[in-house]
Coordinates of C-alpha atoms in Angstrom, one line a residue:
Chain Q
M1 CA 0.0 0.0 -0.2
D2 CA 3.0 2.3 0.2
K3 CA 3.3 2.5 -3.7
T4 CA 2.1 5.3 -5.1
I5 CA 1.4 6.3 -8.8
K6 CA 1.7 9.2 -10.5
I7 CA -1.1 10.1 -12.9
N8 CA -2.1 13.0 -15.1
L9 CA -5.4 13.8 -14.9
G10 CA -7.0 16.8 -16.9
G11 CA -3.5 18.5 -17.2
T12 CA -2.7 18.1 -13.8
L13 CA -0.2 15.8 -12.0
F14 CA -1.2 13.9 -8.9
Q15 CA 0.3 11.4 -6.9
I16 CA -2.1 8.5 -5.9
D17 CA -1.9 5.5 -3.8
E18 CA -2.5 2.1 -5.3
E19 CA -6.0 1.7 -3.9
A20 CA -7.3 4.7 -4.5
F21 CA -5.7 4.7 -8.3
K22 CA -7.4 0.9 -9.0
M23 CA -10.8 2.8 -7.6
L24 CA -10.5 6.0 -9.9
R25 CA -9.5 3.6 -12.7
R26 CA -12.5 1.9 -12.4
Y27 CA -14.7 4.8 -11.9
L28 CA -13.1 6.3 -15.0
H29 CA -13.7 3.0 -16.8
E30 CA -17.6 2.9 -15.8
I31 CA -17.7 6.6 -17.2
D32 CA -16.3 5.8 -20.1
S33 CA -18.3 2.6 -20.8
R34 CA -21.2 4.5 -20.2
L35 CA -20.3 7.8 -22.3
G36 CA -17.5 6.5 -24.6
K37 CA -19.8 5.5 -27.4
T38 CA -22.3 8.5 -27.0
Q39 CA -22.1 11.6 -29.5
G40 CA -19.5 13.8 -27.9
G41 CA -18.9 11.4 -25.2
A42 CA -14.9 11.9 -25.6
E43 CA -15.3 15.5 -25.2
T44 CA -17.8 15.0 -22.1
I45 CA -15.3 12.4 -20.5
E46 CA -12.5 15.2 -20.9
D47 CA -14.6 17.7 -19.0
I48 CA -15.7 15.5 -16.4
E49 CA -11.6 14.4 -15.7
S50 CA -10.9 17.9 -15.6
R51 CA -13.7 18.8 -13.1
I52 CA -12.4 15.7 -10.8
A53 CA -8.9 17.2 -11.2
E54 CA -10.2 20.4 -10.1
I55 CA -12.0 18.3 -7.2
F56 CA -8.7 16.8 -6.0
Q57 CA -6.8 20.0 -6.1
S58 CA -9.3 21.7 -3.9
Q59 CA -9.0 18.7 -1.5
K60 CA -5.7 18.0 -1.6
G61 CA -3.5 20.4 -2.8
I62 CA -0.5 18.4 -4.1
G63 CA -0.8 15.6 -1.3
V64 CA -1.3 11.9 -2.1
I65 CA -4.5 10.9 -3.3
T66 CA -6.4 8.3 -1.1
R67 CA -9.4 6.2 -1.1
E68 CA -11.1 8.6 1.1
N69 CA -10.5 11.8 -1.4
V70 CA -11.8 9.5 -4.6
E71 CA -14.7 8.5 -2.8
A72 CA -15.4 12.3 -1.6
M73 CA -15.0 13.2 -5.2
I74 CA -17.4 10.4 -6.6
A75 CA -20.0 11.6 -3.8
L76 CA -19.6 14.8 -5.6
V77 CA -19.7 14.2 -9.3
G78 CA -22.0 10.9 -9.0
K79 CA -22.5 7.5 -10.3
P80 CA -22.3 7.3 -14.1
E81 CA -25.7 5.5 -14.1
D82 CA -27.0 8.5 -12.1
F83 CA -25.6 10.9 -15.3
D84 CA -28.0 9.4 -17.6
I85 CA -30.8 12.2 -18.1
G86 CA -33.0 10.4 -20.3
N87 CA -30.7 9.9 -23.5
D88 CA -32.0 7.2 -24.7
E89 CA -29.4 6.4 -27.1
T90 CA -26.8 5.7 -24.3
R91 CA -29.1 3.1 -22.7
A92 CA -29.5 1.8 -26.5
N93 CA -25.8 1.1 -26.8
E94 CA -25.1 -0.2 -23.5
P95 CA -25.7 -3.9 -24.1
S96 CA -23.9 -4.1 -27.0
Y97 CA -20.5 -2.5 -25.4
H98 CA -20.2 -5.9 -23.5
S99 CA -20.7 -7.7 -26.3
T100 CA -19.0 -6.0 -29.1
V101 CA -15.5 -6.7 -27.9
H102 CA -13.7 -9.0 -30.3
K103 CA -11.0 -10.8 -28.9
K104 CA -7.6 -10.5 -30.2
L105 CA -4.1 -11.9 -29.8
Y106 CA -1.6 -9.5 -28.1
R107 CA 1.5 -10.0 -26.4
N108 CA 0.6 -9.7 -22.7
P109 CA 2.4 -6.9 -20.5
E110 CA 0.8 -8.3 -17.5
D111 CA 2.3 -11.6 -17.8
T112 CA 5.5 -11.8 -19.2
I113 CA 8.6 -14.1 -18.8
I114 CA 10.4 -13.5 -22.1
S115 CA 8.2 -11.2 -24.6
G116 CA 4.6 -12.0 -23.4
V117 CA 3.4 -14.1 -26.2
C118 CA 2.3 -17.1 -24.4
G119 CA 0.8 -14.6 -21.7
G120 CA -1.0 -13.4 -24.6
I121 CA -2.2 -16.6 -25.8
G122 CA -3.2 -17.7 -22.7
A123 CA -5.6 -14.6 -22.0
Y124 CA -6.7 -15.2 -25.6
L125 CA -7.6 -18.7 -25.0
N126 CA -8.5 -17.9 -21.1
V127 CA -6.4 -20.8 -20.1
E128 CA -3.4 -20.3 -17.6
S129 CA -0.4 -19.1 -19.4
V130 CA 1.5 -22.0 -17.6
W131 CA 0.0 -24.4 -20.3
I132 CA 1.1 -22.6 -22.9
R133 CA 4.4 -22.4 -21.8
I134 CA 4.6 -26.1 -21.4
L135 CA 3.3 -26.7 -24.6
F136 CA 5.9 -24.3 -26.4
V137 CA 8.5 -26.0 -24.5
L138 CA 7.6 -29.2 -25.3
F139 CA 7.6 -28.2 -29.2
A140 CA 10.8 -26.3 -28.9
C141 CA 12.5 -29.6 -27.4
F142 CA 11.1 -32.0 -29.9
F143 CA 10.9 -29.8 -33.3
L144 CA 12.6 -26.6 -33.8
V145 CA 8.9 -25.6 -35.2
G146 CA 8.1 -24.4 -31.6
L147 CA 11.0 -22.3 -31.5
L148 CA 10.3 -20.8 -35.1
V149 CA 6.6 -20.3 -34.2
Y150 CA 7.7 -18.5 -31.0
I151 CA 9.8 -16.0 -32.7
A152 CA 7.4 -15.6 -35.4
L153 CA 4.6 -14.6 -32.9
W154 CA 6.9 -12.3 -30.9
I155 CA 7.7 -10.3 -34.1
A156 CA 4.1 -10.5 -35.6
L157 CA 2.0 -9.9 -32.3
P158 CA 1.7 -6.2 -31.1
Y159 CA 2.2 -5.6 -27.4
A160 CA -1.1 -4.7 -25.7
R161 CA -0.1 -1.2 -24.1
S162 CA -3.2 0.7 -23.9
D163 CA -6.3 -0.5 -21.7
G164 CA -8.3 -0.9 -25.0
Q165 CA -5.7 -3.1 -26.1
K166 CA -5.8 -5.3 -23.0
M167 CA -9.3 -5.2 -22.8
E168 CA -9.3 -6.9 -26.7
M169 CA -6.7 -9.2 -24.9
Y170 CA -8.7 -10.8 -22.1
G171 CA -12.3 -10.3 -24.2
N172 CA -15.0 -9.5 -21.3
S173 CA -14.0 -12.6 -19.0
N174 CA -11.1 -10.8 -16.6
I175 CA -11.3 -7.1 -16.0
N176 CA -13.7 -4.6 -16.7
T177 CA -11.7 -2.3 -19.0
P178 CA -13.1 -0.1 -21.7
T179 CA -13.0 0.1 -25.0
H180 CA -11.2 2.1 -27.3
K181 CA -12.5 6.0 -26.3
T182 CA -10.5 6.2 -23.0
T183 CA -7.4 5.7 -24.8
N184 CA -7.8 9.3 -25.3
S185 CA -8.3 10.0 -21.8
S186 CA -4.8 10.8 -20.0
L187 CA -5.4 8.5 -17.0
S188 CA -5.8 5.3 -19.2
R189 CA -2.3 5.9 -21.1
R190 CA -0.4 5.3 -17.9
D191 CA 1.5 1.9 -17.6
F192 CA -0.2 -0.2 -15.2
S193 CA 2.9 -2.1 -13.8
Y194 CA 0.9 -3.6 -10.8
S195 CA -1.6 -5.2 -12.5
A196 CA 0.6 -8.5 -13.1
S197 CA -0.8 -9.7 -9.2
E198 CA -4.4 -8.9 -10.3
S199 CA -4.3 -12.0 -12.6
G200 CA -3.3 -14.6 -10.7
G201 CA -3.1 -18.1 -11.2
S202 CA -3.1 -21.2 -9.4
P203 CA -0.2 -21.8 -6.6
A204 CA 0.9 -24.9 -8.9
G205 CA 0.8 -22.6 -12.0
N206 CA 2.5 -19.6 -10.3
A207 CA 5.2 -22.1 -9.2
V208 CA 5.9 -23.5 -12.7
N209 CA 5.8 -20.2 -13.7
E210 CA 8.7 -19.0 -11.6
V211 CA 10.7 -21.8 -13.1
F212 CA 10.1 -20.6 -16.6
R213 CA 10.9 -17.1 -15.3
A214 CA 14.1 -18.4 -14.4
I215 CA 14.8 -20.3 -17.7
G216 CA 13.7 -17.4 -19.2
K217 CA 16.2 -15.1 -17.5
V218 CA 19.1 -18.0 -18.5
L219 CA 17.6 -17.7 -22.0
F220 CA 17.7 -14.1 -22.3
I221 CA 21.7 -14.1 -20.8
I222 CA 22.5 -16.4 -23.4
L223 CA 21.1 -14.3 -26.1
R224 CA 22.7 -11.2 -24.6
I225 CA 26.0 -13.0 -24.8
F226 CA 25.6 -13.9 -28.2
L227 CA 24.5 -10.6 -29.2
I228 CA 27.3 -8.8 -27.8
I229 CA 29.7 -11.4 -29.5
I230 CA 28.2 -10.4 -32.5
G231 CA 28.5 -6.8 -31.8
I232 CA 32.1 -7.2 -31.1
T233 CA 32.9 -8.7 -34.1
F234 CA 30.8 -5.9 -36.1
V235 CA 32.6 -3.2 -34.3
I236 CA 36.2 -4.6 -34.7
T237 CA 35.6 -5.5 -38.4
A238 CA 34.3 -2.0 -39.1
F239 CA 37.1 -0.4 -37.2
I240 CA 40.0 -2.5 -38.9
T241 CA 38.4 -1.6 -42.6
L242 CA 38.3 1.8 -41.6
V243 CA 41.8 2.0 -40.2
T244 CA 42.8 0.5 -43.5
F245 CA 41.1 2.6 -45.6
I246 CA 42.4 5.4 -44.1
M247 CA 46.0 4.6 -44.1
I248 CA 45.6 3.9 -47.9
F249 CA 43.6 7.0 -48.9
F250 CA 45.2 9.7 -46.6
F251 CA 48.7 8.5 -45.6
N252 CA 49.4 6.0 -48.3
Y253 CA 50.7 3.9 -45.4
P254 CA 51.0 0.4 -45.9
G255 CA 50.9 -1.0 -42.9
Y256 CA 50.3 -5.0 -42.2
F257 CA 48.1 -5.2 -45.2
S258 CA 50.6 -4.3 -48.1
T259 CA 50.3 -7.7 -49.6
D260 CA 50.1 -8.6 -52.9
E261 CA 46.7 -10.7 -52.3
F262 CA 44.5 -8.9 -54.6
G263 CA 47.2 -9.2 -57.5
I264 CA 48.2 -5.6 -57.0
N265 CA 49.3 -3.5 -54.4
L266 CA 46.1 -1.9 -53.1
F267 CA 48.1 1.2 -51.4
Y268 CA 49.2 2.4 -54.7
L269 CA 45.8 2.6 -56.4
P270 CA 45.1 6.2 -55.1
D271 CA 48.2 7.2 -56.9
F272 CA 47.5 5.2 -59.7
L273 CA 44.0 7.0 -59.9
N274 CA 46.0 9.9 -61.1
Y275 CA 47.1 8.7 -63.9
I276 CA 44.0 7.0 -65.4
V277 CA 41.4 9.6 -64.5
N278 CA 41.2 13.5 -65.3
P279 CA 43.3 15.1 -62.5
G280 CA 40.2 17.4 -61.1
V281 CA 38.1 14.3 -60.7
A282 CA 40.6 11.7 -58.9
P283 CA 40.2 13.6 -55.5
W284 CA 36.7 13.5 -55.9
I285 CA 36.5 9.6 -56.7
L286 CA 38.8 9.2 -53.7
I287 CA 36.5 11.3 -51.4
L288 CA 33.1 9.5 -52.7
T289 CA 35.2 6.0 -52.3
F290 CA 35.8 6.8 -48.8
I291 CA 32.2 8.2 -48.0
A292 CA 30.9 4.8 -49.6
V293 CA 32.9 2.8 -47.3
L294 CA 32.6 4.8 -44.2
M295 CA 28.9 4.9 -43.9
P296 CA 28.5 1.0 -44.0
M297 CA 31.5 1.1 -41.8
L298 CA 29.9 3.4 -39.2
A299 CA 26.5 1.7 -39.1
L300 CA 28.0 -1.5 -38.6
I301 CA 30.1 0.1 -35.4
Y302 CA 26.7 1.6 -34.4
W303 CA 24.8 -1.8 -34.6
G304 CA 27.4 -3.4 -33.0
V305 CA 27.6 -0.7 -30.0
R306 CA 23.8 -1.1 -29.8
M307 CA 24.0 -5.2 -29.7
I308 CA 26.5 -4.9 -26.7
F309 CA 25.2 -2.2 -24.9
W310 CA 21.3 -2.9 -25.7
F311 CA 19.8 0.3 -25.8
K312 CA 17.2 1.7 -27.7
A313 CA 17.4 4.7 -29.8
K314 CA 15.4 7.1 -31.9
D315 CA 18.0 7.0 -34.6
G316 CA 15.3 6.9 -37.8
V317 CA 16.3 10.1 -38.8
V318 CA 20.0 9.9 -38.4
S319 CA 19.7 6.3 -40.0
L320 CA 17.9 7.9 -42.8
I321 CA 20.4 10.7 -43.5
G322 CA 23.1 8.2 -43.3
L323 CA 21.3 6.2 -45.8
V324 CA 20.8 8.8 -48.5
I325 CA 24.3 10.3 -48.1
W326 CA 25.6 6.7 -48.8
V327 CA 23.2 6.0 -52.0
G328 CA 24.0 9.6 -52.8
S329 CA 28.0 9.0 -52.8
L330 CA 27.5 5.7 -54.7
A331 CA 25.6 7.5 -57.4
A332 CA 28.0 10.1 -57.7
L333 CA 30.6 7.5 -57.7
S334 CA 29.1 5.3 -60.3
F335 CA 28.4 8.5 -62.7
L336 CA 31.9 10.0 -62.3
L337 CA 33.7 6.3 -63.0
F338 CA 31.0 5.9 -66.1
S339 CA 31.8 9.7 -67.4
E340 CA 35.4 8.8 -67.2
G341 CA 35.0 5.3 -68.4
I342 CA 33.2 6.4 -71.8
S343 CA 36.9 7.6 -72.7
Y344 CA 38.1 4.1 -72.5
T345 CA 35.2 2.4 -74.8
E346 CA 37.2 1.8 -78.0
T347 CA 40.4 -0.3 -78.8
G348 CA 42.8 0.9 -81.2
R349 CA 46.0 -0.1 -82.7
S350 CA 49.2 1.0 -84.4
V351 CA 51.5 -1.4 -86.2
T352 CA 55.2 -0.9 -87.2
N353 CA 56.9 -3.2 -89.4
E354 CA 60.5 -3.4 -89.6
V355 CA 62.0 -5.9 -92.5
I356 CA 65.8 -6.3 -91.9
E357 CA 67.7 -6.6 -95.1
N358 CA 69.9 -9.5 -95.9
A359 CA 68.3 -11.6 -93.6
P360 CA 71.3 -12.9 -91.6
D361 CA 71.8 -16.6 -90.4
E362 CA 72.7 -15.3 -87.1
L363 CA 70.7 -12.8 -84.8
F364 CA 71.9 -11.2 -82.0
I365 CA 69.2 -10.0 -79.6
L366 CA 70.4 -7.5 -76.7
S367 CA 68.6 -5.5 -74.3
G368 CA 68.2 -1.9 -74.5
K369 CA 66.9 0.5 -71.5
K370 CA 65.9 -2.1 -68.5
V371 CA 63.7 -1.9 -65.7
T372 CA 66.4 -2.4 -63.3
D373 CA 68.0 0.7 -64.5
L374 CA 64.7 2.8 -64.2
N375 CA 64.3 4.7 -60.9
Y376 CA 61.1 4.2 -60.1
D377 CA 59.0 4.8 -57.0
K378 CA 56.2 2.2 -57.6
E379 CA 55.1 -0.7 -59.1
I380 CA 51.7 -2.4 -59.9
S381 CA 51.5 -5.9 -61.4
L382 CA 48.4 -6.7 -63.2
H383 CA 47.3 -9.8 -65.0
D384 CA 49.9 -12.3 -63.0
E385 CA 52.7 -9.9 -63.3
D386 CA 52.7 -10.0 -67.2
Y387 CA 51.6 -6.1 -67.7
N388 CA 53.9 -4.0 -65.0
I389 CA 53.6 -0.5 -64.3
W390 CA 56.2 1.3 -63.1
F391 CA 55.6 4.9 -61.6
V392 CA 58.5 7.5 -61.3
D393 CA 56.9 10.5 -59.6
D394 CA 59.5 12.8 -60.4
N395 CA 58.5 13.4 -63.9
K396 CA 55.0 11.7 -63.5
G397 CA 56.2 9.1 -66.0
L398 CA 54.3 5.7 -66.4
Y399 CA 56.8 3.1 -67.7
I400 CA 55.0 -0.3 -69.0
S401 CA 56.4 -3.6 -69.6
S402 CA 56.3 -4.4 -73.1
N403 CA 55.6 -8.2 -74.5
F404 CA 58.0 -9.9 -76.2
D405 CA 57.9 -13.2 -78.8
V406 CA 59.7 -14.8 -81.5
Q407 CA 58.1 -16.9 -84.0
N408 CA 58.7 -18.7 -87.5
S409 CA 58.1 -15.9 -90.4
D410 CA 57.3 -18.9 -92.6
D411 CA 59.3 -17.1 -95.4
N412 CA 63.0 -16.0 -95.7
S413 CA 62.3 -12.2 -94.2
V414 CA 63.4 -11.2 -90.6
R415 CA 60.6 -8.9 -89.3
L416 CA 60.3 -6.9 -86.3
N417 CA 56.7 -6.3 -85.8
I418 CA 55.9 -3.7 -83.0
R419 CA 52.1 -3.3 -82.1
K420 CA 50.7 -0.8 -80.0
R421 CA 47.2 -0.8 -78.5
S422 CA 45.4 1.6 -76.7
M423 CA 41.9 2.6 -75.4
G424 CA 40.0 5.5 -76.1
K425 CA 36.5 7.2 -77.2
S426 CA 36.6 6.1 -80.4
R427 CA 38.5 3.9 -82.5
T428 CA 40.4 6.7 -84.4
N429 CA 41.0 8.2 -80.9
A430 CA 42.4 5.2 -79.3
A431 CA 44.5 4.5 -82.6
R432 CA 46.2 8.0 -82.3
K433 CA 46.9 7.4 -78.7
S434 CA 48.3 4.1 -79.6
E435 CA 50.7 5.8 -81.9
E436 CA 51.9 8.2 -79.0
L437 CA 53.2 5.3 -77.0
I438 CA 56.9 5.6 -77.0
Y439 CA 58.8 2.4 -77.7
N440 CA 62.6 2.5 -78.3
Y441 CA 64.5 -0.2 -80.4
R442 CA 67.4 -0.6 -82.8
I443 CA 68.6 -2.4 -85.3
S444 CA 71.9 -2.4 -86.6
G445 CA 73.0 -5.3 -88.9
D446 CA 72.2 -8.8 -87.3
T447 CA 71.8 -7.1 -83.8
I448 CA 68.6 -6.1 -82.4
I449 CA 68.5 -3.9 -79.1
L450 CA 64.9 -4.0 -77.6
D451 CA 63.7 -2.1 -74.3
E452 CA 62.1 -3.7 -71.7
F453 CA 59.3 -1.3 -71.6
F454 CA 57.6 1.7 -73.2
T455 CA 56.2 5.0 -71.8
V456 CA 53.2 6.9 -72.2
P457 CA 53.7 10.5 -73.3
S458 CA 54.0 12.4 -70.2
G459 CA 50.5 14.4 -69.1
R460 CA 48.8 11.7 -71.1
K461 CA 46.6 9.1 -69.1
W462 CA 47.0 5.6 -68.7
S463 CA 44.8 3.7 -71.4
V464 CA 45.3 0.2 -71.0
D465 CA 48.2 0.5 -73.1
E466 CA 50.0 -2.5 -74.4
V467 CA 52.9 -2.6 -77.0
H468 CA 53.7 -6.1 -78.3
V469 CA 57.1 -6.9 -79.7
Q470 CA 57.2 -9.9 -82.1
L471 CA 60.2 -11.1 -83.7
Y472 CA 59.4 -13.1 -87.2
I473 CA 62.5 -15.0 -88.3
P474 CA 62.9 -17.9 -91.0
E475 CA 63.5 -21.9 -90.4
G476 CA 67.1 -22.0 -89.5
T477 CA 68.3 -19.2 -88.1
V478 CA 69.7 -19.0 -85.0
V479 CA 69.3 -16.6 -82.3
H480 CA 71.5 -15.5 -79.7
F481 CA 70.2 -13.7 -76.5
D482 CA 71.6 -11.7 -74.3
S483 CA 71.7 -12.8 -70.7
A484 CA 70.2 -9.2 -69.7
T485 CA 66.9 -10.3 -72.0
S486 CA 65.8 -13.2 -69.6
D487 CA 63.9 -10.8 -68.0
M488 CA 61.8 -9.6 -70.9
F489 CA 61.2 -13.2 -72.4
R490 CA 60.5 -14.4 -68.8
H491 CA 56.7 -15.6 -69.9
S492 CA 57.7 -16.6 -73.3
E493 CA 57.4 -20.0 -73.2
Y494 CA 59.2 -22.3 -75.8
H495 CA 58.5 -25.7 -76.6
D496 CA 61.5 -28.2 -76.1
W497 CA 59.6 -31.3 -75.9
D498 CA 62.7 -33.4 -75.4
S499 CA 63.6 -31.9 -72.3
D500 CA 61.8 -31.3 -69.1
S501 CA 64.5 -29.0 -67.7
D502 CA 62.7 -25.2 -67.3
D503 CA 66.0 -24.4 -68.9
D504 CA 65.2 -25.7 -72.1
R505 CA 61.5 -24.1 -72.0
Y506 CA 62.4 -20.5 -71.3
I507 CA 64.7 -18.0 -72.6
R508 CA 66.8 -17.9 -69.6
S509 CA 70.3 -17.6 -70.4
D510 CA 72.7 -16.7 -73.1
R511 CA 71.9 -20.0 -75.0
S512 CA 71.3 -20.0 -78.7
W513 CA 68.2 -21.1 -80.0
E514 CA 67.0 -22.1 -83.7
M515 CA 64.1 -21.6 -85.6
T516 CA 62.3 -24.7 -86.3
D517 CA 59.1 -25.5 -87.9
D518 CA 57.7 -26.2 -84.3
G519 CA 59.3 -22.9 -83.1
L520 CA 62.3 -22.1 -81.4
R521 CA 64.4 -25.2 -80.2
R522 CA 67.4 -24.6 -77.7
L523 CA 70.8 -25.8 -79.7
R524 CA 72.4 -28.6 -77.6
D525 CA 75.5 -27.9 -76.1
R526 CA 78.5 -30.3 -77.1
S527 CA 78.0 -31.7 -73.7
D528 CA 74.7 -32.1 -73.7
N529 CA 74.9 -34.1 -77.2
K530 CA 77.4 -36.7 -75.5
E531 CA 74.8 -37.9 -73.0
Chain E
M1 CA -44.4 4.1 -9.4
D2 CA -41.2 4.8 -7.9
L3 CA -40.9 8.3 -6.5
E4 CA -37.2 9.0 -7.0
N5 CA -37.4 8.3 -10.5
T6 CA -40.7 10.6 -10.9
K7 CA -38.8 13.3 -9.3
A8 CA -35.5 12.6 -11.3
Q9 CA -37.5 12.5 -14.8
M10 CA -39.1 15.8 -13.7
R11 CA -35.4 17.3 -12.8
K12 CA -34.4 15.9 -16.2
G13 CA -36.6 17.8 -17.9
I14 CA -35.9 20.9 -16.9
L15 CA -32.1 20.7 -16.2
E16 CA -31.6 21.9 -20.0
Y17 CA -33.8 24.7 -19.5
C18 CA -31.9 25.7 -16.0
I19 CA -28.5 25.6 -17.7
L20 CA -29.5 27.9 -20.5
S21 CA -31.0 30.4 -17.8
V22 CA -27.9 30.7 -16.1
L23 CA -25.8 31.0 -18.9
S24 CA -27.9 33.7 -20.3
K25 CA -27.0 36.1 -17.3
N26 CA -23.4 35.5 -17.4
S27 CA -20.8 33.3 -19.5
C28 CA -19.7 30.8 -16.7
Y29 CA -17.4 27.8 -16.6
A30 CA -18.7 24.4 -15.4
S31 CA -18.0 24.6 -11.9
D32 CA -20.1 27.9 -11.5
I33 CA -23.0 26.5 -13.1
I34 CA -22.7 23.5 -10.9
K35 CA -22.8 25.8 -7.8
E36 CA -25.8 27.9 -8.8
L37 CA -28.0 24.4 -10.0
K38 CA -26.6 22.9 -6.8
E39 CA -27.8 26.2 -4.8
A40 CA -31.3 25.9 -6.6
R41 CA -31.4 22.3 -6.1
V42 CA -31.8 21.3 -9.5
I43 CA -28.9 18.6 -9.7
V44 CA -27.8 16.2 -7.4
V45 CA -24.5 15.0 -8.6
E46 CA -22.2 16.9 -10.9
G47 CA -22.0 14.1 -13.6
T48 CA -25.2 15.0 -15.1
L49 CA -24.3 18.2 -16.1
Y50 CA -21.5 17.4 -18.5
P51 CA -22.9 15.3 -21.1
L52 CA -25.7 18.0 -21.1
L53 CA -23.3 20.9 -21.9
T54 CA -21.6 18.8 -24.4
R55 CA -25.0 17.8 -26.3
Q56 CA -26.2 21.6 -26.2
K57 CA -22.9 22.8 -27.4
N58 CA -23.0 20.2 -30.5
A59 CA -26.5 21.4 -31.1
G60 CA -25.2 25.2 -31.6
L61 CA -26.7 26.4 -28.4
L62 CA -23.6 26.9 -26.5
S63 CA -20.1 27.8 -27.5
Y64 CA -17.3 28.1 -25.6
R65 CA -13.7 29.5 -25.0
W66 CA -10.7 28.9 -23.1
E67 CA -9.6 30.8 -20.6
E68 CA -6.6 30.9 -18.2
S69 CA -7.1 30.3 -14.1
Q70 CA -4.8 31.1 -11.7
Q71 CA -4.6 27.6 -10.2
G72 CA -4.4 24.7 -12.6
P73 CA -5.1 24.3 -16.5
P74 CA -7.2 26.6 -18.5
R75 CA -11.0 26.4 -18.0
K76 CA -14.0 26.4 -20.4
Y77 CA -15.9 29.2 -20.3
Y78 CA -19.7 28.7 -21.8
E79 CA -21.8 31.0 -23.4
L80 CA -25.1 31.3 -24.9
T81 CA -25.1 31.7 -28.9
P82 CA -27.9 33.8 -30.8
E83 CA -29.6 30.6 -31.5
G84 CA -29.1 29.5 -27.7
E85 CA -31.0 32.7 -26.7
A86 CA -33.8 32.3 -29.1
Y87 CA -34.3 28.6 -28.1
L88 CA -34.2 30.0 -24.4
S89 CA -37.0 32.5 -25.1
D90 CA -39.2 30.0 -26.6
L91 CA -38.5 27.7 -23.4
D92 CA -39.3 30.7 -21.4
K93 CA -42.7 30.9 -22.7
S94 CA -43.5 27.4 -23.0
W95 CA -42.3 27.2 -19.3
D96 CA -44.8 30.2 -18.1
E97 CA -47.4 28.4 -20.1
L98 CA -46.4 24.7 -18.0
V99 CA -46.4 26.6 -14.7
E100 CA -49.9 28.1 -15.9
S101 CA -51.2 24.7 -16.8
V102 CA -49.9 22.9 -13.7
N103 CA -51.4 25.7 -11.4
L104 CA -54.7 25.5 -13.1
I105 CA -54.8 21.7 -12.9
R106 CA -53.8 22.2 -9.3
T107 CA -56.3 24.7 -8.1
S108 CA -59.3 23.0 -10.5
E109 CA -58.5 19.7 -8.4
Q110 CA -58.8 21.4 -5.2
L111 CA -62.1 23.0 -6.2
I112 CA -63.5 19.6 -7.1
N113 CA -62.4 18.3 -3.9
Q114 CA -63.9 21.1 -2.0

């Protein structure tokens, strides 16, 4: 009886003890069931409520309202049945009031162990909720179905918050609560925390309920631990991703992630971007990419923290803003990439053919400029290192590996064929770009000097440029490779089916090779022939 | 016949008339009307008044305005609309007629008895 409840009546706050509160509530419910359905009933009830507030104020000031106060108030205002002043429609509605309440399934806030699902079903079926709980536990043990049904109900069923909903939950059987109209009146919006004790069950049922309550607590703790673990995972994942991203984009700091796991060194990508897109666009792409990564990571951290600390927040607006920013950044990013990508839709080629006069029987291939002599700052390898790009920061130079190949010319000529390829807005644009590629080679007599790489003219963007150098020689011609060229021909494979040794299949050293109708074949040393 | 019931019926009939009469003098808020009606011993419990006020207001006989009060929330002050005043003067007439009729009946009864 020490418990006092705060109520808001007609715009004034009152402290009221529990007994008086129940009495007042019952009284207001009666008024509501009398007048609630008549025309203008809600307004009348409001007026009566403010009058009651006035009476309480004149009685008490701000003290705690007791049973005596409520009784005195009722004596003054009168019993609801005395209100009727020949208003026939009120009378006519009265009997229908009790019968029109449709029972509905709710989650029961007055009988809750986990979420009130069983309590609600119990109220609906007018059965002690213990039995429902036992059924659910049995079903959950033998089939997973019980658990799934429970979770589905938990999500689907609304919580019976207002008195009207509680009324619908119980039907007419249990408590005399009014229908919808009083939900407008301020008193009924209170949460009746005490009411669990009102709907008591049998002692045995209560004991079983206690057991369930304990089990429910344990389940809840397990669920919490599970959520906390997931939450921590979320936060850590997002945090690491964010740190990595900040490192890449703002500090170019490789850290622990500077592996070539993706075939390229990720940390050079932002720099590389400057060589691909228009200079003005590159920072925007970086910023938008960063936002596009940042937003989901922040969301992940937020969800993680929420899971860990289990709080509720009104985050609808913030979430929506975040989502809009994220979608916006993605849209802008794809627009930028698309508009930049348009300059790389077509492929164009240009070919240079050099015929070496007086086709010599023996050819010497020497390496010209070598990558190892290049003072480059960064390297990006694509296609499993078939395609390498070296950056020289000083002159913003792009150096790209060329491709080499030696093939049978099928006639008696010796030809050096240099094919350049670029991508551009149109075929002609791409072809013009490919002509601009600078590849140096020299032919003097029977010696061919080849650079290992070609360059893109300074200031020009990278356009998936390729240079393919092909040497055609007639059958029977012997080729000597300078040992330094081994890097160039690293990936050119030649068939020498007689040997299993890699040395014979790849041009690796200063050995000599002869062109056959089957492609290049290594010339055997005398020592080899002896074997 | 239940005497209390008959009394209540009679009171109900004139209650609306009384409310309008109170308001014809002054615009009042509910508690003022209650005080006056209680003094005149027309109503027993206050609750009776509120449904009537709402009904008369909805019928266009009354209107109200909100007025701040020193203690507590603002109060509804009721007053007669022109429609309400016309309605009241009709009721005044029929009340006079009614009193006359009742008196006539009562005095004539006495005549017969004598």
